[in-house]
Amino acid sequence: MIDTPEKERTASNSPASSPLTTSSKAEQYAELVHSRRSVRKYDADSAFDHEAVTRALNLATLSPNSSNMQLWQFHRVVSDDKREQLAKLCMGQNAAKTARELIVITTTPYKWKQRAKMNAAQIRDAFNGREDATSKRAVKYYEKLIPFLYRNDRFGIMGAIRKVIVAYLGRNKPMVREVSKADLRVCLHKSTSLAAMTFMTAMRAEGYDTCPMEGFDSKRVKQLLGLNPKDEITMIIGCGPRAEDGIYGDRHRVDNSEVIIKH
Ligand SMILES: Cc1cc2nc3c(=O)[nH]c(=O)nc-3n(C[C@H](O)[C@H](O)[C@H](O)COP(=O)(O)O)c2cc1C
């Protein structure tokens, strides 16, 4: 069981705990979510099992992702030397400096052709050569629509043309509007962020803590890890065993009535 501080359990956004309506799995998950905090200081003296990171990353890759293109990578920074250099590039943040391992999560937009091909082949396989309307539509999705949406040039001209096309086609019917080069970047970062969340929750379930970070010098981090110039870093996650003073303050959120809106 995860140790959850009493003040968090009694916070205004605690889950309703009616034993009749809440399954034990739901309670366990709520407990996990409540106990996850962004931890800025890790205990250097406690043991840290890097295999827990392996397990958590294996779960992260099961996260939902746009069109199952899996345009993500998880770079594990484990060695003392690399961690030290990376922490400096995370602006010397404590969460990075004291982390026992750092995960650099990236998007890999240039792999779209390979992944579209993989998905089309997977569908053909699943349908066992059988060609019906469903399989044809699914294959067409990866062979026609995905290339239309993912192909881009340096200046975003193709994306601008797509915007015009969907504005025209969408005059009288529903149409996906987010088709520019910038929209595609957002799309990929959405998927990597979901994987990041799965990873952080899994690490909490392992009894460890994490801190997602966007305060870093992306150019230098890419150089340090020898990343592809087209990789984009979504975030860097520091992890390790929570130090006693690892949480900097009580958790606070705006009232849910302000952010959860019923229509
Ligand atoms: C995309 C993203 C970037 C973040 N960047 C940083 C960061 O650079 N440094 C940091 O200390 N915390 C960072 N955080 C953590 C947030 O400050 C933290 O999630 C927020 O204050 C809520 O606290 P909690 O995670 O403990 O609930 C980031 C969180 C997210 C989701």
PDB file of C-alpha atoms and ligand atoms in Angstrom:
ATOM      1  CA  MET A   1       0.000   0.000   0.000  1.00  0.00           C
ATOM      2  CA  ILE A   2       1.155   3.489  -0.738  1.00  0.00           C
ATOM      3  CA  ASP A   3       1.715   5.792   2.150  1.00  0.00           C
ATOM      4  CA  THR A   4      -0.544   8.807   1.636  1.00  0.00           C
ATOM      5  CA  PRO A   5      -0.198  11.768   3.991  1.00  0.00           C
ATOM      6  CA  GLU A   6      -3.388  12.320   5.989  1.00  0.00           C
ATOM      7  CA  LYS A   7      -3.729  15.934   4.868  1.00  0.00           C
ATOM      8  CA  GLU A   8      -3.851  14.833   1.227  1.00  0.00           C
ATOM      9  CA  ARG A   9      -6.420  12.133   1.894  1.00  0.00           C
ATOM     10  CA  THR A  10      -8.726  14.621   3.563  1.00  0.00           C
ATOM     11  CA  ALA A  11      -8.241  17.331   0.957  1.00  0.00           C
ATOM     12  CA  SER A  12     -11.377  18.744  -0.693  1.00  0.00           C
ATOM     13  CA  ASN A  13     -10.724  16.813  -3.896  1.00  0.00           C
ATOM     14  CA  SER A  14     -10.413  13.416  -2.186  1.00  0.00           C
ATOM     15  CA  PRO A  15     -12.447  10.672  -3.801  1.00  0.00           C
ATOM     16  CA  ALA A  16     -15.866   9.891  -2.400  1.00  0.00           C
ATOM     17  CA  SER A  17     -15.309   6.723  -0.413  1.00  0.00           C
ATOM     18  CA  SER A  18     -18.640   4.983  -0.251  1.00  0.00           C
ATOM     19  CA  PRO A  19     -17.796   1.292   0.237  1.00  0.00           C
ATOM     20  CA  LEU A  20     -20.925   0.377  -1.693  1.00  0.00           C
ATOM     21  CA  THR A  21     -20.033   2.243  -4.837  1.00  0.00           C
ATOM     22  CA  THR A  22     -16.234   2.285  -4.900  1.00  0.00           C
ATOM     23  CA  SER A  23     -14.450  -0.867  -5.991  1.00  0.00           C
ATOM     24  CA  SER A  24     -11.199  -1.657  -4.266  1.00  0.00           C
ATOM     25  CA  LYS A  25      -9.288  -1.198  -7.536  1.00  0.00           C
ATOM     26  CA  ALA A  26     -10.766   2.274  -7.897  1.00  0.00           C
ATOM     27  CA  GLU A  27      -9.769   3.052  -4.319  1.00  0.00           C
ATOM     28  CA  GLN A  28      -6.254   1.806  -4.906  1.00  0.00           C
ATOM     29  CA  TYR A  29      -5.964   3.871  -8.053  1.00  0.00           C
ATOM     30  CA  ALA A  30      -7.288   6.965  -6.276  1.00  0.00           C
ATOM     31  CA  GLU A  31      -4.745   6.375  -3.531  1.00  0.00           C
ATOM     32  CA  LEU A  32      -1.999   6.134  -6.117  1.00  0.00           C
ATOM     33  CA  VAL A  33      -3.070   9.371  -7.779  1.00  0.00           C
ATOM     34  CA  HIS A  34      -3.362  11.151  -4.438  1.00  0.00           C
ATOM     35  CA  SER A  35       0.062  10.026  -3.311  1.00  0.00           C
ATOM     36  CA  ARG A  36       1.860  11.093  -6.505  1.00  0.00           C
ATOM     37  CA  ARG A  37       3.554  14.407  -6.039  1.00  0.00           C
ATOM     38  CA  SER A  38       6.248  16.189  -7.951  1.00  0.00           C
ATOM     39  CA  VAL A  39       9.237  15.374  -5.786  1.00  0.00           C
ATOM     40  CA  ARG A  40      12.148  17.776  -5.997  1.00  0.00           C
ATOM     41  CA  LYS A  41      14.598  15.980  -3.713  1.00  0.00           C
ATOM     42  CA  TYR A  42      15.509  12.309  -3.662  1.00  0.00           C
ATOM     43  CA  ASP A  43      17.148  10.345  -0.882  1.00  0.00           C
ATOM     44  CA  ALA A  44      20.740   9.484  -1.802  1.00  0.00           C
ATOM     45  CA  ASP A  45      21.006   6.790   0.889  1.00  0.00           C
ATOM     46  CA  SER A  46      17.930   4.686   0.087  1.00  0.00           C
ATOM     47  CA  ALA A  47      18.172   1.807  -2.344  1.00  0.00           C
ATOM     48  CA  PHE A  48      16.905   2.427  -5.851  1.00  0.00           C
ATOM     49  CA  ASP A  49      15.958  -0.416  -8.150  1.00  0.00           C
ATOM     50  CA  HIS A  50      16.508   0.605 -11.786  1.00  0.00           C
ATOM     51  CA  GLU A  51      14.446  -2.450 -12.767  1.00  0.00           C
ATOM     52  CA  ALA A  52      11.427  -0.537 -11.449  1.00  0.00           C
ATOM     53  CA  VAL A  53      12.089   2.023 -14.192  1.00  0.00           C
ATOM     54  CA  THR A  54      12.255  -0.801 -16.733  1.00  0.00           C
ATOM     55  CA  ARG A  55       8.874  -2.101 -15.572  1.00  0.00           C
ATOM     56  CA  ALA A  56       7.319   1.371 -15.496  1.00  0.00           C
ATOM     57  CA  LEU A  57       8.581   2.138 -19.015  1.00  0.00           C
ATOM     58  CA  ASN A  58       7.230  -1.183 -20.260  1.00  0.00           C
ATOM     59  CA  LEU A  59       3.826  -0.007 -19.029  1.00  0.00           C
ATOM     60  CA  ALA A  60       4.332   3.503 -20.457  1.00  0.00           C
ATOM     61  CA  THR A  61       4.663   2.116 -23.980  1.00  0.00           C
ATOM     62  CA  LEU A  62       1.166   0.642 -23.576  1.00  0.00           C
ATOM     63  CA  SER A  63      -0.293   4.150 -23.284  1.00  0.00           C
ATOM     64  CA  PRO A  64      -2.855   5.313 -25.800  1.00  0.00           C
ATOM     65  CA  ASN A  65      -1.220   7.199 -28.640  1.00  0.00           C
ATOM     66  CA  SER A  66      -2.441   8.875 -31.785  1.00  0.00           C
ATOM     67  CA  SER A  67      -3.174   6.341 -34.563  1.00  0.00           C
ATOM     68  CA  ASN A  68      -0.916   3.881 -32.718  1.00  0.00           C
ATOM     69  CA  MET A  69       2.034   5.509 -34.504  1.00  0.00           C
ATOM     70  CA  GLN A  70       4.153   5.288 -31.322  1.00  0.00           C
ATOM     71  CA  LEU A  71       6.312   8.215 -32.359  1.00  0.00           C
ATOM     72  CA  TRP A  72       8.083   8.345 -29.017  1.00  0.00           C
ATOM     73  CA  GLN A  73      11.338   7.367 -27.384  1.00  0.00           C
ATOM     74  CA  PHE A  74      12.395   7.103 -23.748  1.00  0.00           C
ATOM     75  CA  HIS A  75      16.069   7.851 -23.174  1.00  0.00           C
ATOM     76  CA  ARG A  76      17.292   6.535 -19.851  1.00  0.00           C
ATOM     77  CA  VAL A  77      20.116   8.496 -18.284  1.00  0.00           C
ATOM     78  CA  VAL A  78      21.626   6.302 -15.606  1.00  0.00           C
ATOM     79  CA  SER A  79      25.399   6.823 -15.363  1.00  0.00           C
ATOM     80  CA  ASP A  80      26.651   9.313 -12.743  1.00  0.00           C
ATOM     81  CA  ASP A  81      28.570  11.274 -15.319  1.00  0.00           C
ATOM     82  CA  LYS A  82      25.679  11.723 -17.790  1.00  0.00           C
ATOM     83  CA  ARG A  83      23.181  12.413 -14.995  1.00  0.00           C
ATOM     84  CA  GLU A  84      25.419  15.143 -13.635  1.00  0.00           C
ATOM     85  CA  GLN A  85      25.778  16.756 -17.052  1.00  0.00           C
ATOM     86  CA  LEU A  86      22.059  16.461 -17.736  1.00  0.00           C
ATOM     87  CA  ALA A  87      21.160  17.965 -14.343  1.00  0.00           C
ATOM     88  CA  LYS A  88      23.204  21.041 -15.258  1.00  0.00           C
ATOM     89  CA  LEU A  89      21.192  21.338 -18.478  1.00  0.00           C
ATOM     90  CA  CYS A  90      17.998  21.073 -16.401  1.00  0.00           C
ATOM     91  CA  MET A  91      19.052  24.455 -15.077  1.00  0.00           C
ATOM     92  CA  GLY A  92      20.584  22.803 -12.004  1.00  0.00           C
ATOM     93  CA  GLN A  93      17.139  21.964 -10.601  1.00  0.00           C
ATOM     94  CA  ASN A  94      17.241  19.839  -7.437  1.00  0.00           C
ATOM     95  CA  ALA A  95      14.747  17.421  -8.962  1.00  0.00           C
ATOM     96  CA  ALA A  96      17.350  16.646 -11.619  1.00  0.00           C
ATOM     97  CA  LYS A  97      20.487  16.956  -9.481  1.00  0.00           C
ATOM     98  CA  THR A  98      19.302  14.452  -6.873  1.00  0.00           C
ATOM     99  CA  ALA A  99      17.444  12.101  -9.245  1.00  0.00           C
ATOM    100  CA  ARG A 100      18.763   8.552  -9.376  1.00  0.00           C
ATOM    101  CA  GLU A 101      17.728   8.194 -12.990  1.00  0.00           C
ATOM    102  CA  LEU A 102      16.437  10.680 -15.552  1.00  0.00           C
ATOM    103  CA  ILE A 103      14.154   9.825 -18.442  1.00  0.00           C
ATOM    104  CA  VAL A 104      14.187  12.074 -21.492  1.00  0.00           C
ATOM    105  CA  ILE A 105      10.940  11.554 -23.392  1.00  0.00           C
ATOM    106  CA  THR A 106      11.027  12.558 -27.033  1.00  0.00           C
ATOM    107  CA  THR A 107       8.808  12.610 -30.085  1.00  0.00           C
ATOM    108  CA  THR A 108      10.248  11.105 -33.279  1.00  0.00           C
ATOM    109  CA  PRO A 109       8.184  12.697 -36.080  1.00  0.00           C
ATOM    110  CA  TYR A 110      10.472  11.472 -38.910  1.00  0.00           C
ATOM    111  CA  LYS A 111       9.585   7.834 -38.181  1.00  0.00           C
ATOM    112  CA  TRP A 112       6.029   8.283 -39.439  1.00  0.00           C
ATOM    113  CA  LYS A 113       6.551   6.424 -42.756  1.00  0.00           C
ATOM    114  CA  GLN A 114       7.949   3.352 -41.045  1.00  0.00           C
ATOM    115  CA  ARG A 115       5.144   3.325 -38.457  1.00  0.00           C
ATOM    116  CA  ALA A 116       2.389   3.861 -41.032  1.00  0.00           C
ATOM    117  CA  LYS A 117       3.789   0.920 -42.998  1.00  0.00           C
ATOM    118  CA  MET A 118       3.955  -1.185 -39.841  1.00  0.00           C
ATOM    119  CA  ASN A 119       0.341  -0.415 -38.961  1.00  0.00           C
ATOM    120  CA  ALA A 120      -0.906  -1.154 -42.485  1.00  0.00           C
ATOM    121  CA  ALA A 121       0.972  -4.477 -42.488  1.00  0.00           C
ATOM    122  CA  GLN A 122      -0.404  -5.296 -39.032  1.00  0.00           C
ATOM    123  CA  ILE A 123      -3.961  -4.718 -40.292  1.00  0.00           C
ATOM    124  CA  ARG A 124      -3.372  -6.877 -43.366  1.00  0.00           C
ATOM    125  CA  ASP A 125      -2.039  -9.573 -41.055  1.00  0.00           C
ATOM    126  CA  ALA A 126      -4.977  -9.298 -38.687  1.00  0.00           C
ATOM    127  CA  PHE A 127      -7.405  -9.638 -41.589  1.00  0.00           C
ATOM    128  CA  ASN A 128      -5.410 -12.580 -42.917  1.00  0.00           C
ATOM    129  CA  GLY A 129      -5.446 -11.419 -46.521  1.00  0.00           C
ATOM    130  CA  ARG A 130      -9.243 -11.054 -46.367  1.00  0.00           C
ATOM    131  CA  GLU A 131     -10.247  -7.880 -48.174  1.00  0.00           C
ATOM    132  CA  ASP A 132     -13.538  -6.402 -47.051  1.00  0.00           C
ATOM    133  CA  ALA A 133     -14.736  -2.836 -46.658  1.00  0.00           C
ATOM    134  CA  THR A 134     -13.446  -2.606 -43.054  1.00  0.00           C
ATOM    135  CA  SER A 135      -9.948  -3.848 -43.809  1.00  0.00           C
ATOM    136  CA  LYS A 136      -9.715  -1.722 -46.952  1.00  0.00           C
ATOM    137  CA  ARG A 137     -10.762   1.373 -44.988  1.00  0.00           C
ATOM    138  CA  ALA A 138      -8.230   0.635 -42.229  1.00  0.00           C
ATOM    139  CA  VAL A 139      -5.373   0.081 -44.679  1.00  0.00           C
ATOM    140  CA  LYS A 140      -6.355   3.193 -46.615  1.00  0.00           C
ATOM    141  CA  TYR A 141      -6.175   5.160 -43.375  1.00  0.00           C
ATOM    142  CA  TYR A 142      -2.474   4.307 -43.008  1.00  0.00           C
ATOM    143  CA  GLU A 143      -1.586   4.380 -46.690  1.00  0.00           C
ATOM    144  CA  LYS A 144      -3.465   7.501 -47.743  1.00  0.00           C
ATOM    145  CA  LEU A 145      -4.728   9.639 -44.848  1.00  0.00           C
ATOM    146  CA  ILE A 146      -1.696   9.342 -42.561  1.00  0.00           C
ATOM    147  CA  PRO A 147       0.763  10.326 -45.342  1.00  0.00           C
ATOM    148  CA  PHE A 148      -1.527  13.244 -46.197  1.00  0.00           C
ATOM    149  CA  LEU A 149      -1.461  14.425 -42.566  1.00  0.00           C
ATOM    150  CA  TYR A 150       2.117  13.597 -41.577  1.00  0.00           C
ATOM    151  CA  ARG A 151       4.095  14.698 -44.636  1.00  0.00           C
ATOM    152  CA  ASN A 152       5.647  18.083 -43.975  1.00  0.00           C
ATOM    153  CA  ASP A 153       8.242  20.445 -45.362  1.00  0.00           C
ATOM    154  CA  ARG A 154      10.616  22.748 -43.538  1.00  0.00           C
ATOM    155  CA  PHE A 155       8.447  25.822 -43.818  1.00  0.00           C
ATOM    156  CA  GLY A 156       5.076  24.266 -43.020  1.00  0.00           C
ATOM    157  CA  ILE A 157       3.719  25.021 -46.493  1.00  0.00           C
ATOM    158  CA  MET A 158       2.120  21.598 -46.888  1.00  0.00           C
ATOM    159  CA  GLY A 159       0.397  22.059 -43.554  1.00  0.00           C
ATOM    160  CA  ALA A 160      -0.894  25.478 -44.612  1.00  0.00           C
ATOM    161  CA  ILE A 161      -2.289  23.916 -47.795  1.00  0.00           C
ATOM    162  CA  ARG A 162      -3.976  21.202 -45.702  1.00  0.00           C
ATOM    163  CA  LYS A 163      -5.552  23.911 -43.556  1.00  0.00           C
ATOM    164  CA  VAL A 164      -7.072  25.499 -46.642  1.00  0.00           C
ATOM    165  CA  ILE A 165      -8.301  22.125 -47.903  1.00  0.00           C
ATOM    166  CA  VAL A 166     -10.028  21.201 -44.630  1.00  0.00           C
ATOM    167  CA  ALA A 167     -11.544  24.676 -44.291  1.00  0.00           C
ATOM    168  CA  TYR A 168     -13.031  24.204 -47.761  1.00  0.00           C
ATOM    169  CA  LEU A 169     -14.169  20.602 -47.178  1.00  0.00           C
ATOM    170  CA  GLY A 170     -15.513  21.499 -43.752  1.00  0.00           C
ATOM    171  CA  ARG A 171     -17.934  24.172 -44.928  1.00  0.00           C
ATOM    172  CA  ASN A 172     -20.949  21.866 -44.682  1.00  0.00           C
ATOM    173  CA  LYS A 173     -19.750  18.849 -42.699  1.00  0.00           C
ATOM    174  CA  PRO A 174     -17.683  18.038 -39.599  1.00  0.00           C
ATOM    175  CA  MET A 175     -13.955  18.034 -40.322  1.00  0.00           C
ATOM    176  CA  VAL A 176     -10.774  17.648 -38.267  1.00  0.00           C
ATOM    177  CA  ARG A 177      -9.181  21.100 -38.352  1.00  0.00           C
ATOM    178  CA  GLU A 178      -5.801  20.430 -36.682  1.00  0.00           C
ATOM    179  CA  VAL A 179      -3.744  19.540 -39.746  1.00  0.00           C
ATOM    180  CA  SER A 180      -0.873  22.037 -39.802  1.00  0.00           C
ATOM    181  CA  LYS A 181       2.748  21.165 -39.059  1.00  0.00           C
ATOM    182  CA  ALA A 182       2.380  22.790 -35.626  1.00  0.00           C
ATOM    183  CA  ASP A 183      -0.810  20.786 -35.012  1.00  0.00           C
ATOM    184  CA  LEU A 184       1.091  17.579 -35.712  1.00  0.00           C
ATOM    185  CA  ARG A 185       3.716  18.546 -33.139  1.00  0.00           C
ATOM    186  CA  VAL A 186       0.964  19.042 -30.569  1.00  0.00           C
ATOM    187  CA  CYS A 187      -0.524  15.691 -31.537  1.00  0.00           C
ATOM    188  CA  LEU A 188       2.775  13.879 -30.923  1.00  0.00           C
ATOM    189  CA  HIS A 189       3.416  15.652 -27.624  1.00  0.00           C
ATOM    190  CA  LYS A 190      -0.077  14.709 -26.438  1.00  0.00           C
ATOM    191  CA  SER A 191       0.752  11.032 -26.886  1.00  0.00           C
ATOM    192  CA  THR A 192       4.171  11.276 -25.229  1.00  0.00           C
ATOM    193  CA  SER A 193       2.583  13.140 -22.297  1.00  0.00           C
ATOM    194  CA  LEU A 194       0.136  10.304 -21.772  1.00  0.00           C
ATOM    195  CA  ALA A 195       3.071   7.883 -21.720  1.00  0.00           C
ATOM    196  CA  ALA A 196       4.816  10.154 -19.219  1.00  0.00           C
ATOM    197  CA  MET A 197       1.763  10.000 -16.968  1.00  0.00           C
ATOM    198  CA  THR A 198       1.586   6.216 -17.183  1.00  0.00           C
ATOM    199  CA  PHE A 199       5.269   6.085 -16.305  1.00  0.00           C
ATOM    200  CA  MET A 200       4.924   8.390 -13.300  1.00  0.00           C
ATOM    201  CA  THR A 201       1.911   6.503 -11.953  1.00  0.00           C
ATOM    202  CA  ALA A 202       3.695   3.181 -12.412  1.00  0.00           C
ATOM    203  CA  MET A 203       6.752   4.526 -10.583  1.00  0.00           C
ATOM    204  CA  ARG A 204       4.525   5.577  -7.673  1.00  0.00           C
ATOM    205  CA  ALA A 205       3.056   2.073  -7.630  1.00  0.00           C
ATOM    206  CA  GLU A 206       6.653   0.812  -7.361  1.00  0.00           C
ATOM    207  CA  GLY A 207       7.066   3.007  -4.267  1.00  0.00           C
ATOM    208  CA  TYR A 208       9.242   5.614  -5.983  1.00  0.00           C
ATOM    209  CA  ASP A 209       8.651   9.205  -6.980  1.00  0.00           C
ATOM    210  CA  THR A 210       9.080  11.405 -10.005  1.00  0.00           C
ATOM    211  CA  CYS A 211       9.211  15.002 -11.149  1.00  0.00           C
ATOM    212  CA  PRO A 212       8.279  15.999 -14.699  1.00  0.00           C
ATOM    213  CA  MET A 213      10.407  18.890 -15.969  1.00  0.00           C
ATOM    214  CA  GLU A 214      10.226  21.249 -18.887  1.00  0.00           C
ATOM    215  CA  GLY A 215      12.892  23.580 -17.531  1.00  0.00           C
ATOM    216  CA  PHE A 216      15.889  22.451 -19.584  1.00  0.00           C
ATOM    217  CA  ASP A 217      18.090  23.512 -22.487  1.00  0.00           C
ATOM    218  CA  SER A 218      16.667  21.293 -25.235  1.00  0.00           C
ATOM    219  CA  LYS A 219      19.449  22.075 -27.716  1.00  0.00           C
ATOM    220  CA  ARG A 220      22.221  21.048 -25.345  1.00  0.00           C
ATOM    221  CA  VAL A 221      20.285  18.011 -24.046  1.00  0.00           C
ATOM    222  CA  LYS A 222      19.939  16.766 -27.602  1.00  0.00           C
ATOM    223  CA  GLN A 223      23.675  17.224 -28.130  1.00  0.00           C
ATOM    224  CA  LEU A 224      24.526  15.477 -24.858  1.00  0.00           C
ATOM    225  CA  LEU A 225      22.473  12.402 -25.737  1.00  0.00           C
ATOM    226  CA  GLY A 226      23.316  12.456 -29.442  1.00  0.00           C
ATOM    227  CA  LEU A 227      19.637  12.697 -30.395  1.00  0.00           C
ATOM    228  CA  ASN A 228      18.349  13.147 -33.907  1.00  0.00           C
ATOM    229  CA  PRO A 229      18.052  16.909 -34.641  1.00  0.00           C
ATOM    230  CA  LYS A 230      14.375  16.287 -35.484  1.00  0.00           C
ATOM    231  CA  ASP A 231      13.621  14.692 -32.103  1.00  0.00           C
ATOM    232  CA  GLU A 232      11.620  16.953 -29.824  1.00  0.00           C
ATOM    233  CA  ILE A 233      11.853  16.633 -26.077  1.00  0.00           C
ATOM    234  CA  THR A 234       8.432  16.535 -24.419  1.00  0.00           C
ATOM    235  CA  MET A 235       9.757  16.468 -20.888  1.00  0.00           C
ATOM    236  CA  ILE A 236      12.471  15.083 -18.683  1.00  0.00           C
ATOM    237  CA  ILE A 237      11.405  13.038 -15.684  1.00  0.00           C
ATOM    238  CA  GLY A 238      13.605  12.704 -12.650  1.00  0.00           C
ATOM    239  CA  CYS A 239      12.952   9.724 -10.406  1.00  0.00           C
ATOM    240  CA  GLY A 240      14.119   8.085  -7.226  1.00  0.00           C
ATOM    241  CA  PRO A 241      13.197   7.416  -3.598  1.00  0.00           C
ATOM    242  CA  ARG A 242      11.487  10.444  -2.039  1.00  0.00           C
ATOM    243  CA  ALA A 243      13.611  12.360   0.488  1.00  0.00           C
ATOM    244  CA  GLU A 244      11.811  13.351   3.703  1.00  0.00           C
ATOM    245  CA  ASP A 245      11.865  16.994   2.627  1.00  0.00           C
ATOM    246  CA  GLY A 246      11.348  16.128  -1.050  1.00  0.00           C
ATOM    247  CA  ILE A 247       7.951  17.816  -1.384  1.00  0.00           C
ATOM    248  CA  TYR A 248       8.116  21.556  -1.328  1.00  0.00           C
ATOM    249  CA  GLY A 249       4.574  22.387  -0.235  1.00  0.00           C
ATOM    250  CA  ASP A 250       1.010  21.202   0.251  1.00  0.00           C
ATOM    251  CA  ARG A 251      -0.801  20.275  -2.905  1.00  0.00           C
ATOM    252  CA  HIS A 252      -3.249  22.885  -4.069  1.00  0.00           C
ATOM    253  CA  ARG A 253      -5.681  22.993  -6.975  1.00  0.00           C
ATOM    254  CA  VAL A 254      -8.353  25.458  -8.077  1.00  0.00           C
ATOM    255  CA  ASP A 255     -11.844  24.355  -7.134  1.00  0.00           C
ATOM    256  CA  ASN A 256     -13.067  21.565  -9.395  1.00  0.00           C
ATOM    257  CA  SER A 257     -16.253  23.555 -10.116  1.00  0.00           C
ATOM    258  CA  GLU A 258     -14.028  25.980 -12.018  1.00  0.00           C
ATOM    259  CA  VAL A 259     -12.471  23.357 -14.275  1.00  0.00           C
ATOM    260  CA  ILE A 260     -15.000  20.536 -14.550  1.00  0.00           C
ATOM    261  CA  ILE A 261     -17.899  21.808 -16.613  1.00  0.00           C
ATOM    262  CA  LYS A 262     -21.018  19.851 -17.426  1.00  0.00           C
ATOM    263  CA  HIS A 263     -22.783  20.515 -20.744  1.00  0.00           C
TER     264      HIS A 263
HETATM  265  C1  LIG B   1       4.798  19.617 -18.442  1.00  0.00           C
HETATM  266  C2  LIG B   1       5.260  19.854 -17.045  1.00  0.00           C
HETATM  267  C3  LIG B   1       6.445  20.514 -16.807  1.00  0.00           C
HETATM  268  C4  LIG B   1       6.921  20.707 -15.518  1.00  0.00           C
HETATM  269  N1  LIG B   1       8.136  21.294 -15.333  1.00  0.00           N
HETATM  270  C5  LIG B   1       8.647  21.361 -14.077  1.00  0.00           C
HETATM  271  C6  LIG B   1       9.982  21.817 -13.873  1.00  0.00           C
HETATM  272  O1  LIG B   1      10.710  22.147 -14.812  1.00  0.00           O
HETATM  273  N2  LIG B   1      10.444  21.845 -12.619  1.00  0.00           N
HETATM  274  C7  LIG B   1       9.679  21.466 -11.544  1.00  0.00           C
HETATM  275  O2  LIG B   1      10.178  21.523 -10.402  1.00  0.00           O
HETATM  276  N3  LIG B   1       8.424  21.011 -11.696  1.00  0.00           N
HETATM  277  C8  LIG B   1       7.890  20.943 -12.939  1.00  0.00           C
HETATM  278  N4  LIG B   1       6.628  20.438 -13.140  1.00  0.00           N
HETATM  279  C9  LIG B   1       5.850  19.982 -11.982  1.00  0.00           C
HETATM  280  C10 LIG B   1       4.694  20.925 -11.636  1.00  0.00           C
HETATM  281  O3  LIG B   1       5.195  22.105 -11.063  1.00  0.00           O
HETATM  282  C11 LIG B   1       3.746  20.192 -10.687  1.00  0.00           C
HETATM  283  O4  LIG B   1       3.189  19.086 -11.378  1.00  0.00           O
HETATM  284  C12 LIG B   1       2.617  21.093 -10.190  1.00  0.00           C
HETATM  285  O5  LIG B   1       3.118  22.124  -9.409  1.00  0.00           O
HETATM  286  C13 LIG B   1       1.585  20.311  -9.361  1.00  0.00           C
HETATM  287  O6  LIG B   1       2.193  19.635  -8.283  1.00  0.00           O
HETATM  288  P1  LIG B   1       2.086  18.050  -8.094  1.00  0.00           P
HETATM  289  O7  LIG B   1       2.680  17.403  -9.320  1.00  0.00           O
HETATM  290  O8  LIG B   1       2.900  17.738  -6.850  1.00  0.00           O
HETATM  291  O9  LIG B   1       0.643  17.691  -7.941  1.00  0.00           O
HETATM  292  C14 LIG B   1       6.146  20.264 -14.417  1.00  0.00           C
HETATM  293  C15 LIG B   1       4.935  19.594 -14.664  1.00  0.00           C
HETATM  294  C16 LIG B   1       4.509  19.382 -15.945  1.00  0.00           C
HETATM  295  C17 LIG B   1       3.232  18.613 -16.170  1.00  0.00           C
END
